[in-house]
Amino acid sequence: MSCHLAVDIGASSGRLIIGLYNNEKLELEEVYRFKNQLVSTNGRSCWDLNGLFNQILEGMRQCKAAGYLPETIGIDTWGCDYVLLDQDQTPIGHPIAYRDDRHEQSAASFLNKYSCEGLYAVNGLQYQPFNTLFQLYQDERLKQAETFLMVPDYLNFLLSGKTCNEYTNLSTSGLLDCKKRKPSIELLEAAGISSNLLCPVTPVGKVIGDLRPEVAQSVGFECKVIAVPSHDTASAYLASPFKDQIILSSGTWSLLGAILDEPIIEEAARAVNFTNEGCANGQIRLLKNVMGLWIIQEVLRNLGSRYSFAKLVELAREDPYEEIFDVNKSCFLHPDNMVKTIQEDYRERGIEPPVTPGQIADAVYRSLANAYRQAVLELENLTGKTYSAINIIGGGCQNGYLNELIAKETGKTVLAGPVEATAIGNLLAQIHAADDNILCQSILENSFQPKTY
């Protein structure tokens, strides 16, 4: 039996999950969990990456204490954010988070000389003011920088001492020519970024290196650091057992799309805000960001956390409310009070708003299902393909009521699972790197049984 370790870090928390593979099935065990939060530094919202790295080390020690000695380790995180190293390979300043408000100005400045249409035709990314290209454009630290690393690349560097730019996370940066899968010299020059800053693009599955001696001594074992799909959604998509169908990674945010061999960068795709990001095997995830369970999480908070998610579903079934709202409106991104914002949206449209907790929850679930239906129609129009099923992965796939609504709204079969998709995809990449004769698809089929709606 082989033992592997997935480090999965999100914007609010991180986990270390052991994967045990017995040549047939993959079993998971979470061994350590920790918080992640923004810190304010010089008026900027930043990440405490050294603090996160210390948590990774502690988690690795907990692995050994629990009797696990992983052969490999892989790290996945969010996208877009980065670290700049100087000539001594020391970080310059603090890594600024994508939520910092400086990015709006930088993005607007860049787009004064480079159109959105022209940009999309090269990097294939939907417009987000925090895309790495925009962040770098007015970053004064570039003058001192010798090396550019995305966040998981930097954590891998701390583990191994080796620098690389893993493909899937780099694909979220806006620095790549999405057709060539290489940095775009044209975009780098337009942003005043030296191509020498970037390391060679590293494919998923490559061995980055061994642990630094001091790291191995600190945690009590040695292992190899693997370039997994280090963008968390790319890892989640790798864990889908149905890669020829629509995939919906469902959590706080929803990412609905399909795996393609080549990007779709026509104006029609840009117009409906689809993005082309990297997948394992050099493939492309054509996907759309749709508001996810963030809305119901905020509703729950506004209700004083009196109900569990399961109880809200029960109330929604008992007290239905069929009028929907546009979940992708900007007012629902970070409102002071989600419940009041939803109700106000209905009033502005001349509709009596939902009042009870059940009605409010039902309005959210039905509105999410409608948003997914629209995204499915757009996806099928862009690809010219009709899909028969939607594979919902991630924590959101446990909401049976929402799954039923999605099946009804879209007319597609809904296949729910696996729940721990991000960690599973991370681990699959490690297992395949250890032996490229092992088929990830067979592991998924043997280990995780989806529920059908």
CSV table of C-alpha atoms in Angstrom, one decimal:
chain,number,residue,atom,x,y,z
A,1,MET,CA,0.0,0.0,0.0
A,2,SER,CA,1.4,3.4,-1.0
A,3,CYS,CA,0.9,6.5,1.1
A,4,HIS,CA,0.6,10.1,-0.2
A,5,LEU,CA,-0.2,13.5,1.3
A,6,ALA,CA,-2.4,16.2,-0.2
A,7,VAL,CA,-2.1,19.7,1.1
A,8,ASP,CA,-5.3,21.6,0.2
A,9,ILE,CA,-5.4,25.3,1.1
A,10,GLY,CA,-8.3,27.6,0.5
A,11,ALA,CA,-8.9,31.2,1.3
A,12,SER,CA,-10.2,30.5,4.8
A,13,SER,CA,-8.7,27.2,5.8
A,14,GLY,CA,-6.3,24.4,4.9
A,15,ARG,CA,-6.2,20.7,5.4
A,16,LEU,CA,-3.7,17.8,5.1
A,17,ILE,CA,-5.2,14.6,3.9
A,18,ILE,CA,-3.5,11.3,3.7
A,19,GLY,CA,-4.3,9.1,0.7
A,20,LEU,CA,-3.8,5.3,1.0
A,21,TYR,CA,-3.7,3.4,-2.3
A,22,ASN,CA,-3.8,-0.4,-2.3
A,23,ASN,CA,-3.5,-1.0,-6.1
A,24,GLU,CA,-7.2,-0.8,-6.4
A,25,LYS,CA,-8.9,1.7,-4.1
A,26,LEU,CA,-8.0,5.1,-2.6
A,27,GLU,CA,-8.9,5.8,1.0
A,28,LEU,CA,-8.7,9.2,2.6
A,29,GLU,CA,-8.0,10.4,6.1
A,30,GLU,CA,-7.8,14.0,7.2
A,31,VAL,CA,-4.9,14.4,9.6
A,32,TYR,CA,-4.6,18.1,10.2
A,33,ARG,CA,-6.7,21.3,9.7
A,34,PHE,CA,-5.8,24.9,10.2
A,35,LYS,CA,-7.1,28.4,9.6
A,36,ASN,CA,-6.1,30.8,6.8
A,37,GLN,CA,-6.9,34.4,7.0
A,38,LEU,CA,-5.8,37.7,5.5
A,39,VAL,CA,-3.5,40.0,7.4
A,40,SER,CA,-3.3,43.8,7.0
A,41,THR,CA,0.3,44.9,6.2
A,42,ASN,CA,1.0,48.6,5.3
A,43,GLY,CA,-2.6,49.1,4.5
A,44,ARG,CA,-2.8,46.1,2.1
A,45,SER,CA,-4.6,42.8,2.5
A,46,CYS,CA,-1.9,40.1,2.4
A,47,TRP,CA,-1.4,36.4,2.9
A,48,ASP,CA,0.8,35.0,5.7
A,49,LEU,CA,2.5,32.4,3.6
A,50,ASN,CA,5.3,31.7,6.1
A,51,GLY,CA,2.6,31.1,8.7
A,52,LEU,CA,0.9,28.7,6.3
A,53,PHE,CA,4.1,26.9,5.6
A,54,ASN,CA,4.6,26.4,9.4
A,55,GLN,CA,1.1,24.9,9.5
A,56,ILE,CA,2.1,22.5,6.7
A,57,LEU,CA,5.1,21.4,8.6
A,58,GLU,CA,3.1,20.9,11.7
A,59,GLY,CA,0.6,18.8,9.7
A,60,MET,CA,3.4,16.7,8.3
A,61,ARG,CA,4.6,16.1,11.9
A,62,GLN,CA,1.0,15.0,12.8
A,63,CYS,CA,1.2,12.6,9.9
A,64,LYS,CA,4.2,10.9,11.3
A,65,ALA,CA,2.7,10.9,14.8
A,66,ALA,CA,-0.4,9.1,13.4
A,67,GLY,CA,1.9,6.5,11.9
A,68,TYR,CA,1.9,7.7,8.3
A,69,LEU,CA,5.1,8.2,6.3
A,70,PRO,CA,4.0,9.6,2.9
A,71,GLU,CA,6.1,8.9,-0.2
A,72,THR,CA,5.0,12.0,-1.9
A,73,ILE,CA,3.4,15.4,-1.1
A,74,GLY,CA,1.5,17.8,-3.3
A,75,ILE,CA,0.0,21.3,-2.7
A,76,ASP,CA,-3.0,23.0,-4.2
A,77,THR,CA,-4.3,26.5,-3.4
A,78,TRP,CA,-6.4,29.3,-5.0
A,79,GLY,CA,-5.2,31.0,-8.2
A,80,CYS,CA,-3.9,34.4,-9.3
A,81,ASP,CA,-1.7,35.4,-6.3
A,82,TYR,CA,2.1,35.3,-6.3
A,83,VAL,CA,5.4,35.9,-4.6
A,84,LEU,CA,8.4,37.7,-6.0
A,85,LEU,CA,11.9,36.6,-5.0
A,86,ASP,CA,15.1,38.7,-5.2
A,87,GLN,CA,18.5,37.5,-6.3
A,88,ASP,CA,19.0,35.8,-3.0
A,89,GLN,CA,15.7,33.9,-3.4
A,90,THR,CA,14.2,36.0,-0.6
A,91,PRO,CA,10.6,37.2,-0.8
A,92,ILE,CA,10.2,40.9,-1.6
A,93,GLY,CA,7.6,42.3,0.7
A,94,HIS,CA,4.4,40.5,1.5
A,95,PRO,CA,2.2,38.6,-1.0
A,96,ILE,CA,-0.8,40.8,-1.7
A,97,ALA,CA,-4.1,39.0,-1.8
A,98,TYR,CA,-6.5,39.1,-4.7
A,99,ARG,CA,-9.1,40.7,-2.5
A,100,ASP,CA,-7.0,43.9,-2.0
A,101,ASP,CA,-8.6,46.9,-3.6
A,102,ARG,CA,-5.4,48.1,-5.4
A,103,HIS,CA,-6.1,45.7,-8.3
A,104,GLU,CA,-9.0,47.7,-9.8
A,105,GLN,CA,-6.8,50.7,-10.6
A,106,SER,CA,-4.1,48.6,-12.1
A,107,ALA,CA,-6.5,46.6,-14.3
A,108,ALA,CA,-8.1,49.8,-15.6
A,109,SER,CA,-4.7,51.3,-16.3
A,110,PHE,CA,-3.6,48.2,-18.3
A,111,LEU,CA,-6.8,48.1,-20.3
A,112,ASN,CA,-6.3,51.7,-21.4
A,113,LYS,CA,-3.7,50.4,-23.8
A,114,TYR,CA,-4.8,46.8,-24.3
A,115,SER,CA,-8.4,45.9,-25.0
A,116,CYS,CA,-10.4,43.2,-23.3
A,117,GLU,CA,-11.1,41.6,-26.6
A,118,GLY,CA,-7.4,41.5,-27.6
A,119,LEU,CA,-6.5,40.1,-24.2
A,120,TYR,CA,-9.0,37.4,-24.3
A,121,ALA,CA,-7.8,36.4,-27.8
A,122,VAL,CA,-4.4,35.6,-26.2
A,123,ASN,CA,-4.9,34.3,-22.7
A,124,GLY,CA,-8.6,33.2,-22.9
A,125,LEU,CA,-9.4,34.4,-19.3
A,126,GLN,CA,-12.6,36.1,-18.2
A,127,TYR,CA,-12.0,39.6,-16.9
A,128,GLN,CA,-11.2,39.8,-13.2
A,129,PRO,CA,-9.4,42.9,-11.9
A,130,PHE,CA,-7.2,40.6,-9.7
A,131,ASN,CA,-5.8,38.5,-12.5
A,132,THR,CA,-2.1,38.2,-12.0
A,133,LEU,CA,-1.3,40.2,-15.1
A,134,PHE,CA,-3.0,43.2,-13.8
A,135,GLN,CA,-1.5,42.8,-10.3
A,136,LEU,CA,2.0,42.7,-11.7
A,137,TYR,CA,1.4,45.6,-14.1
A,138,GLN,CA,1.9,48.3,-11.3
A,139,ASP,CA,3.9,46.2,-8.8
A,140,GLU,CA,6.9,48.3,-7.8
A,141,ARG,CA,8.6,45.2,-6.6
A,142,LEU,CA,9.3,44.0,-10.1
A,143,LYS,CA,12.4,46.3,-10.2
A,144,GLN,CA,14.1,44.1,-7.6
A,145,ALA,CA,12.6,40.7,-8.6
A,146,GLU,CA,14.5,37.8,-10.1
A,147,THR,CA,11.9,35.0,-9.8
A,148,PHE,CA,8.1,34.9,-10.0
A,149,LEU,CA,6.2,32.1,-8.2
A,150,MET,CA,2.5,31.5,-7.8
A,151,VAL,CA,1.4,30.8,-4.2
A,152,PRO,CA,1.7,27.0,-4.4
A,153,ASP,CA,4.9,27.2,-6.3
A,154,TYR,CA,6.3,29.3,-3.4
A,155,LEU,CA,5.2,26.7,-0.8
A,156,ASN,CA,6.8,24.0,-3.0
A,157,PHE,CA,10.0,26.0,-3.0
A,158,LEU,CA,10.0,26.2,0.8
A,159,LEU,CA,9.6,22.5,0.9
A,160,SER,CA,12.1,21.5,-1.8
A,161,GLY,CA,14.3,24.5,-2.6
A,162,LYS,CA,13.4,24.1,-6.2
A,163,THR,CA,11.5,26.8,-8.3
A,164,CYS,CA,8.9,26.0,-10.9
A,165,ASN,CA,5.7,27.5,-12.4
A,166,GLU,CA,3.1,24.7,-12.4
A,167,TYR,CA,0.8,24.8,-15.5
A,168,THR,CA,-2.7,24.8,-14.0
A,169,ASN,CA,-2.1,27.6,-11.5
A,170,LEU,CA,-0.1,29.7,-14.0
A,171,SER,CA,-3.0,29.4,-16.4
A,172,THR,CA,-5.1,31.5,-14.0
A,173,SER,CA,-2.5,34.4,-14.2
A,174,GLY,CA,-3.3,35.8,-17.6
A,175,LEU,CA,0.4,35.5,-18.5
A,176,LEU,CA,0.0,32.5,-20.7
A,177,ASP,CA,-0.9,32.2,-24.4
A,178,CYS,CA,-3.6,29.6,-23.8
A,179,LYS,CA,-3.2,28.0,-27.2
A,180,LYS,CA,0.5,27.5,-26.9
A,181,ARG,CA,0.5,26.8,-23.1
A,182,LYS,CA,3.5,29.1,-22.8
A,183,PRO,CA,4.0,32.6,-21.4
A,184,SER,CA,2.9,35.2,-23.9
A,185,ILE,CA,5.9,37.4,-24.8
A,186,GLU,CA,3.4,39.9,-26.2
A,187,LEU,CA,1.5,40.3,-22.9
A,188,LEU,CA,4.6,40.3,-20.8
A,189,GLU,CA,6.1,43.1,-22.8
A,190,ALA,CA,2.8,45.0,-22.7
A,191,ALA,CA,2.9,44.8,-18.9
A,192,GLY,CA,6.6,45.6,-18.6
A,193,ILE,CA,7.4,42.1,-17.2
A,194,SER,CA,10.6,40.4,-18.0
A,195,SER,CA,10.2,36.9,-19.3
A,196,ASN,CA,13.3,35.9,-17.3
A,197,LEU,CA,11.2,36.2,-14.2
A,198,LEU,CA,9.3,33.0,-15.0
A,199,CYS,CA,10.5,29.5,-14.6
A,200,PRO,CA,9.8,26.9,-17.3
A,201,VAL,CA,6.1,25.8,-17.3
A,202,THR,CA,6.0,22.6,-15.2
A,203,PRO,CA,3.4,20.0,-16.3
A,204,VAL,CA,1.3,18.1,-13.8
A,205,GLY,CA,2.9,15.0,-12.5
A,206,LYS,CA,6.5,16.1,-12.6
A,207,VAL,CA,8.7,15.5,-9.6
A,208,ILE,CA,9.8,18.9,-8.3
A,209,GLY,CA,12.4,17.5,-5.9
A,210,ASP,CA,13.1,16.0,-2.5
A,211,LEU,CA,12.4,17.8,0.8
A,212,ARG,CA,15.1,20.2,1.9
A,213,PRO,CA,17.3,18.4,4.5
A,214,GLU,CA,16.2,20.8,7.2
A,215,VAL,CA,12.5,20.2,6.3
A,216,ALA,CA,13.0,16.4,6.4
A,217,GLN,CA,14.7,16.6,9.7
A,218,SER,CA,11.9,18.9,11.1
A,219,VAL,CA,9.0,16.6,10.1
A,220,GLY,CA,10.8,13.3,10.7
A,221,PHE,CA,10.6,11.7,7.2
A,222,GLU,CA,11.6,12.2,3.6
A,223,CYS,CA,9.4,12.3,0.6
A,224,LYS,CA,9.2,13.7,-2.9
A,225,VAL,CA,7.4,17.0,-3.8
A,226,ILE,CA,5.1,16.5,-6.8
A,227,ALA,CA,3.7,19.1,-9.2
A,228,VAL,CA,0.0,18.3,-8.7
A,229,PRO,CA,-2.7,20.4,-10.4
A,230,SER,CA,-1.9,23.2,-7.9
A,231,HIS,CA,-5.0,25.3,-8.8
A,232,ASP,CA,-7.6,23.8,-6.6
A,233,THR,CA,-10.3,23.6,-9.2
A,234,ALA,CA,-8.0,21.9,-11.6
A,235,SER,CA,-7.4,19.2,-8.9
A,236,ALA,CA,-11.1,18.9,-8.4
A,237,TYR,CA,-11.8,18.5,-12.1
A,238,LEU,CA,-9.1,15.7,-12.2
A,239,ALA,CA,-11.2,13.9,-9.7
A,240,SER,CA,-14.4,13.8,-11.8
A,241,PRO,CA,-15.2,10.3,-12.9
A,242,PHE,CA,-17.2,11.7,-15.9
A,243,LYS,CA,-14.7,13.9,-17.7
A,244,ASP,CA,-16.7,13.8,-21.0
A,245,GLN,CA,-19.7,15.4,-19.3
A,246,ILE,CA,-20.4,18.8,-17.8
A,247,ILE,CA,-18.6,19.2,-14.4
A,248,LEU,CA,-19.8,21.5,-11.7
A,249,SER,CA,-17.4,22.1,-8.8
A,250,SER,CA,-19.8,23.2,-6.1
A,251,GLY,CA,-18.8,24.9,-2.9
A,252,THR,CA,-18.7,28.5,-1.7
A,253,TRP,CA,-18.3,29.3,-5.4
A,254,SER,CA,-19.5,27.3,-8.4
A,255,LEU,CA,-17.4,26.5,-11.4
A,256,LEU,CA,-19.4,24.9,-14.2
A,257,GLY,CA,-17.6,23.8,-17.4
A,258,ALA,CA,-16.2,21.0,-19.5
A,259,ILE,CA,-12.7,19.6,-20.2
A,260,LEU,CA,-11.6,20.3,-23.8
A,261,ASP,CA,-8.4,19.6,-25.8
A,262,GLU,CA,-8.2,23.2,-27.0
A,263,PRO,CA,-9.4,26.6,-25.7
A,264,ILE,CA,-12.4,28.5,-27.1
A,265,ILE,CA,-11.4,32.1,-27.4
A,266,GLU,CA,-14.0,33.5,-29.8
A,267,GLU,CA,-15.8,36.7,-28.9
A,268,ALA,CA,-19.0,34.7,-28.2
A,269,ALA,CA,-17.2,33.0,-25.3
A,270,ARG,CA,-15.9,36.3,-23.9
A,271,ALA,CA,-19.3,37.8,-24.2
A,272,VAL,CA,-20.8,35.3,-21.8
A,273,ASN,CA,-17.8,35.4,-19.5
A,274,PHE,CA,-16.4,31.9,-19.9
A,275,THR,CA,-12.8,31.3,-19.1
A,276,ASN,CA,-10.1,28.9,-20.4
A,277,GLU,CA,-7.9,27.5,-17.6
A,278,GLY,CA,-5.4,24.7,-17.5
A,279,CYS,CA,-6.2,21.1,-16.6
A,280,ALA,CA,-4.0,18.0,-16.1
A,281,ASN,CA,-2.6,16.5,-19.3
A,282,GLY,CA,-2.3,20.0,-20.7
A,283,GLN,CA,-6.0,20.1,-21.4
A,284,ILE,CA,-8.3,23.1,-21.0
A,285,ARG,CA,-11.2,23.8,-18.5
A,286,LEU,CA,-13.7,25.9,-20.3
A,287,LEU,CA,-15.8,27.1,-17.4
A,288,LYS,CA,-17.9,29.8,-16.0
A,289,ASN,CA,-17.8,31.2,-12.4
A,290,VAL,CA,-21.4,31.1,-11.1
A,291,MET,CA,-22.4,32.3,-7.7
A,292,GLY,CA,-22.4,29.3,-5.4
A,293,LEU,CA,-23.4,28.3,-1.9
A,294,TRP,CA,-21.8,31.5,-0.6
A,295,ILE,CA,-25.4,33.0,-0.7
A,296,ILE,CA,-26.9,30.3,1.5
A,297,GLN,CA,-23.9,30.5,3.8
A,298,GLU,CA,-24.6,34.2,4.3
A,299,VAL,CA,-28.3,33.6,4.7
A,300,LEU,CA,-27.5,31.1,7.4
A,301,ARG,CA,-25.2,33.6,9.1
A,302,ASN,CA,-27.9,36.4,8.9
A,303,LEU,CA,-30.4,34.0,10.5
A,304,GLY,CA,-28.1,33.8,13.5
A,305,SER,CA,-26.8,30.4,12.6
A,306,ARG,CA,-29.9,28.9,14.2
A,307,TYR,CA,-30.2,26.3,11.5
A,308,SER,CA,-28.0,23.7,10.0
A,309,PHE,CA,-27.7,23.4,6.2
A,310,ALA,CA,-29.7,20.2,6.4
A,311,LYS,CA,-32.5,22.0,8.4
A,312,LEU,CA,-32.6,24.8,5.8
A,313,VAL,CA,-33.1,22.3,3.1
A,314,GLU,CA,-35.9,20.7,5.1
A,315,LEU,CA,-37.6,24.1,5.6
A,316,ALA,CA,-37.2,24.9,1.9
A,317,ARG,CA,-39.1,21.7,0.9
A,318,GLU,CA,-41.8,22.4,3.4
A,319,ASP,CA,-42.3,26.1,2.6
A,320,PRO,CA,-41.6,26.5,-1.2
A,321,TYR,CA,-41.1,29.9,-2.9
A,322,GLU,CA,-40.9,29.6,-6.7
A,323,GLU,CA,-39.9,33.2,-7.8
A,324,ILE,CA,-36.2,33.4,-8.6
A,325,PHE,CA,-33.6,36.1,-8.6
A,326,ASP,CA,-30.3,36.6,-10.5
A,327,VAL,CA,-27.7,35.2,-8.2
A,328,ASN,CA,-24.9,36.7,-10.3
A,329,LYS,CA,-25.8,40.3,-9.6
A,330,SER,CA,-22.9,42.2,-8.0
A,331,CYS,CA,-25.1,43.1,-5.0
A,332,PHE,CA,-24.8,39.5,-3.8
A,333,LEU,CA,-21.0,39.4,-3.8
A,334,HIS,CA,-20.4,40.9,-0.3
A,335,PRO,CA,-23.6,42.5,1.0
A,336,ASP,CA,-23.8,43.6,4.7
A,337,ASN,CA,-27.0,41.5,5.0
A,338,MET,CA,-27.7,38.8,2.4
A,339,VAL,CA,-31.3,38.2,3.5
A,340,LYS,CA,-32.2,41.9,3.3
A,341,THR,CA,-30.4,42.3,-0.1
A,342,ILE,CA,-32.4,39.4,-1.5
A,343,GLN,CA,-35.7,40.8,-0.3
A,344,GLU,CA,-34.9,44.2,-1.6
A,345,ASP,CA,-34.1,42.8,-5.1
A,346,TYR,CA,-37.6,41.3,-5.2
A,347,ARG,CA,-39.2,44.5,-4.1
A,348,GLU,CA,-37.4,46.5,-6.8
A,349,ARG,CA,-38.9,44.1,-9.4
A,350,GLY,CA,-42.4,44.5,-7.9
A,351,ILE,CA,-42.5,41.0,-6.5
A,352,GLU,CA,-43.5,40.1,-2.9
A,353,PRO,CA,-40.3,38.8,-1.4
A,354,PRO,CA,-39.7,35.6,0.5
A,355,VAL,CA,-40.1,36.0,4.2
A,356,THR,CA,-39.7,32.8,6.2
A,357,PRO,CA,-36.4,31.0,6.4
A,358,GLY,CA,-37.8,28.2,4.3
A,359,GLN,CA,-39.0,30.6,1.6
A,360,ILE,CA,-35.6,32.4,1.5
A,361,ALA,CA,-33.7,29.2,1.3
A,362,ASP,CA,-36.0,27.8,-1.5
A,363,ALA,CA,-35.6,31.1,-3.4
A,364,VAL,CA,-31.8,30.7,-3.2
A,365,TYR,CA,-31.8,27.0,-4.3
A,366,ARG,CA,-34.2,27.6,-7.2
A,367,SER,CA,-32.2,30.6,-8.3
A,368,LEU,CA,-28.9,28.8,-8.3
A,369,ALA,CA,-30.4,25.9,-10.3
A,370,ASN,CA,-31.7,28.5,-12.9
A,371,ALA,CA,-28.2,30.1,-13.1
A,372,TYR,CA,-26.7,26.6,-13.7
A,373,ARG,CA,-29.3,26.0,-16.5
A,374,GLN,CA,-28.3,29.2,-18.2
A,375,ALA,CA,-24.6,28.4,-17.9
A,376,VAL,CA,-25.3,24.9,-19.4
A,377,LEU,CA,-27.1,26.4,-22.4
A,378,GLU,CA,-24.2,28.8,-23.0
A,379,LEU,CA,-21.6,26.0,-22.6
A,380,GLU,CA,-23.4,23.8,-25.1
A,381,ASN,CA,-23.7,26.7,-27.6
A,382,LEU,CA,-20.0,27.4,-27.4
A,383,THR,CA,-18.9,23.8,-27.7
A,384,GLY,CA,-21.5,22.7,-30.2
A,385,LYS,CA,-22.1,19.6,-28.0
A,386,THR,CA,-25.1,18.4,-26.1
A,387,TYR,CA,-24.2,16.8,-22.8
A,388,SER,CA,-26.4,14.2,-21.1
A,389,ALA,CA,-25.2,14.6,-17.6
A,390,ILE,CA,-23.7,17.0,-15.0
A,391,ASN,CA,-21.2,15.6,-12.6
A,392,ILE,CA,-21.4,17.7,-9.4
A,393,ILE,CA,-18.3,17.5,-7.3
A,394,GLY,CA,-17.1,19.1,-4.0
A,395,GLY,CA,-19.0,19.8,-0.8
A,396,GLY,CA,-22.1,21.2,-2.6
A,397,CYS,CA,-22.8,17.8,-4.1
A,398,GLN,CA,-24.2,16.7,-0.7
A,399,ASN,CA,-27.2,18.9,-1.1
A,400,GLY,CA,-29.8,16.5,-2.5
A,401,TYR,CA,-32.5,19.0,-2.8
A,402,LEU,CA,-30.4,21.4,-4.9
A,403,ASN,CA,-29.3,18.4,-7.0
A,404,GLU,CA,-32.9,17.5,-7.7
A,405,LEU,CA,-33.6,21.1,-8.8
A,406,ILE,CA,-30.6,21.2,-11.1
A,407,ALA,CA,-31.7,17.9,-12.7
A,408,LYS,CA,-35.2,19.3,-13.2
A,409,GLU,CA,-34.0,22.7,-14.5
A,410,THR,CA,-31.4,21.5,-16.9
A,411,GLY,CA,-33.1,18.2,-18.0
A,412,LYS,CA,-29.7,16.5,-17.4
A,413,THR,CA,-28.9,13.5,-15.3
A,414,VAL,CA,-27.1,14.7,-12.2
A,415,LEU,CA,-24.2,12.5,-10.9
A,416,ALA,CA,-23.2,13.7,-7.4
A,417,GLY,CA,-19.7,13.0,-6.1
A,418,PRO,CA,-17.0,12.7,-5.0
A,419,VAL,CA,-17.3,15.1,-2.1
A,420,GLU,CA,-13.5,15.5,-1.5
A,421,ALA,CA,-12.8,16.1,-5.1
A,422,THR,CA,-9.9,18.6,-4.7
A,423,ALA,CA,-7.9,16.4,-2.3
A,424,ILE,CA,-8.7,13.3,-4.5
A,425,GLY,CA,-7.4,15.0,-7.6
A,426,ASN,CA,-4.3,16.1,-5.8
A,427,LEU,CA,-3.6,12.6,-4.6
A,428,LEU,CA,-4.4,11.0,-8.0
A,429,ALA,CA,-1.7,13.2,-9.6
A,430,GLN,CA,0.8,11.9,-7.0
A,431,ILE,CA,-0.1,8.3,-7.5
A,432,HIS,CA,0.2,8.6,-11.2
A,433,ALA,CA,3.5,10.4,-10.9
A,434,ALA,CA,4.8,7.4,-8.8
A,435,ASP,CA,3.7,5.0,-11.5
A,436,ASP,CA,2.4,6.3,-14.8
A,437,ASN,CA,0.9,2.9,-15.6
A,438,ILE,CA,-1.7,3.4,-12.9
A,439,LEU,CA,-5.0,4.7,-14.4
A,440,CYS,CA,-6.7,7.5,-12.4
A,441,GLN,CA,-10.0,6.6,-14.0
A,442,SER,CA,-10.0,3.1,-12.6
A,443,ILE,CA,-9.1,4.4,-9.1
A,444,LEU,CA,-12.1,6.7,-9.2
A,445,GLU,CA,-14.5,4.0,-10.4
A,446,ASN,CA,-13.3,1.6,-7.7
A,447,SER,CA,-13.2,4.1,-4.9
A,448,PHE,CA,-16.1,6.5,-5.2
A,449,GLN,CA,-19.7,5.8,-6.2
A,450,PRO,CA,-21.7,8.8,-7.4
A,451,LYS,CA,-25.4,9.3,-6.5
A,452,THR,CA,-27.7,9.7,-9.5
A,453,TYR,CA,-30.6,12.2,-9.7
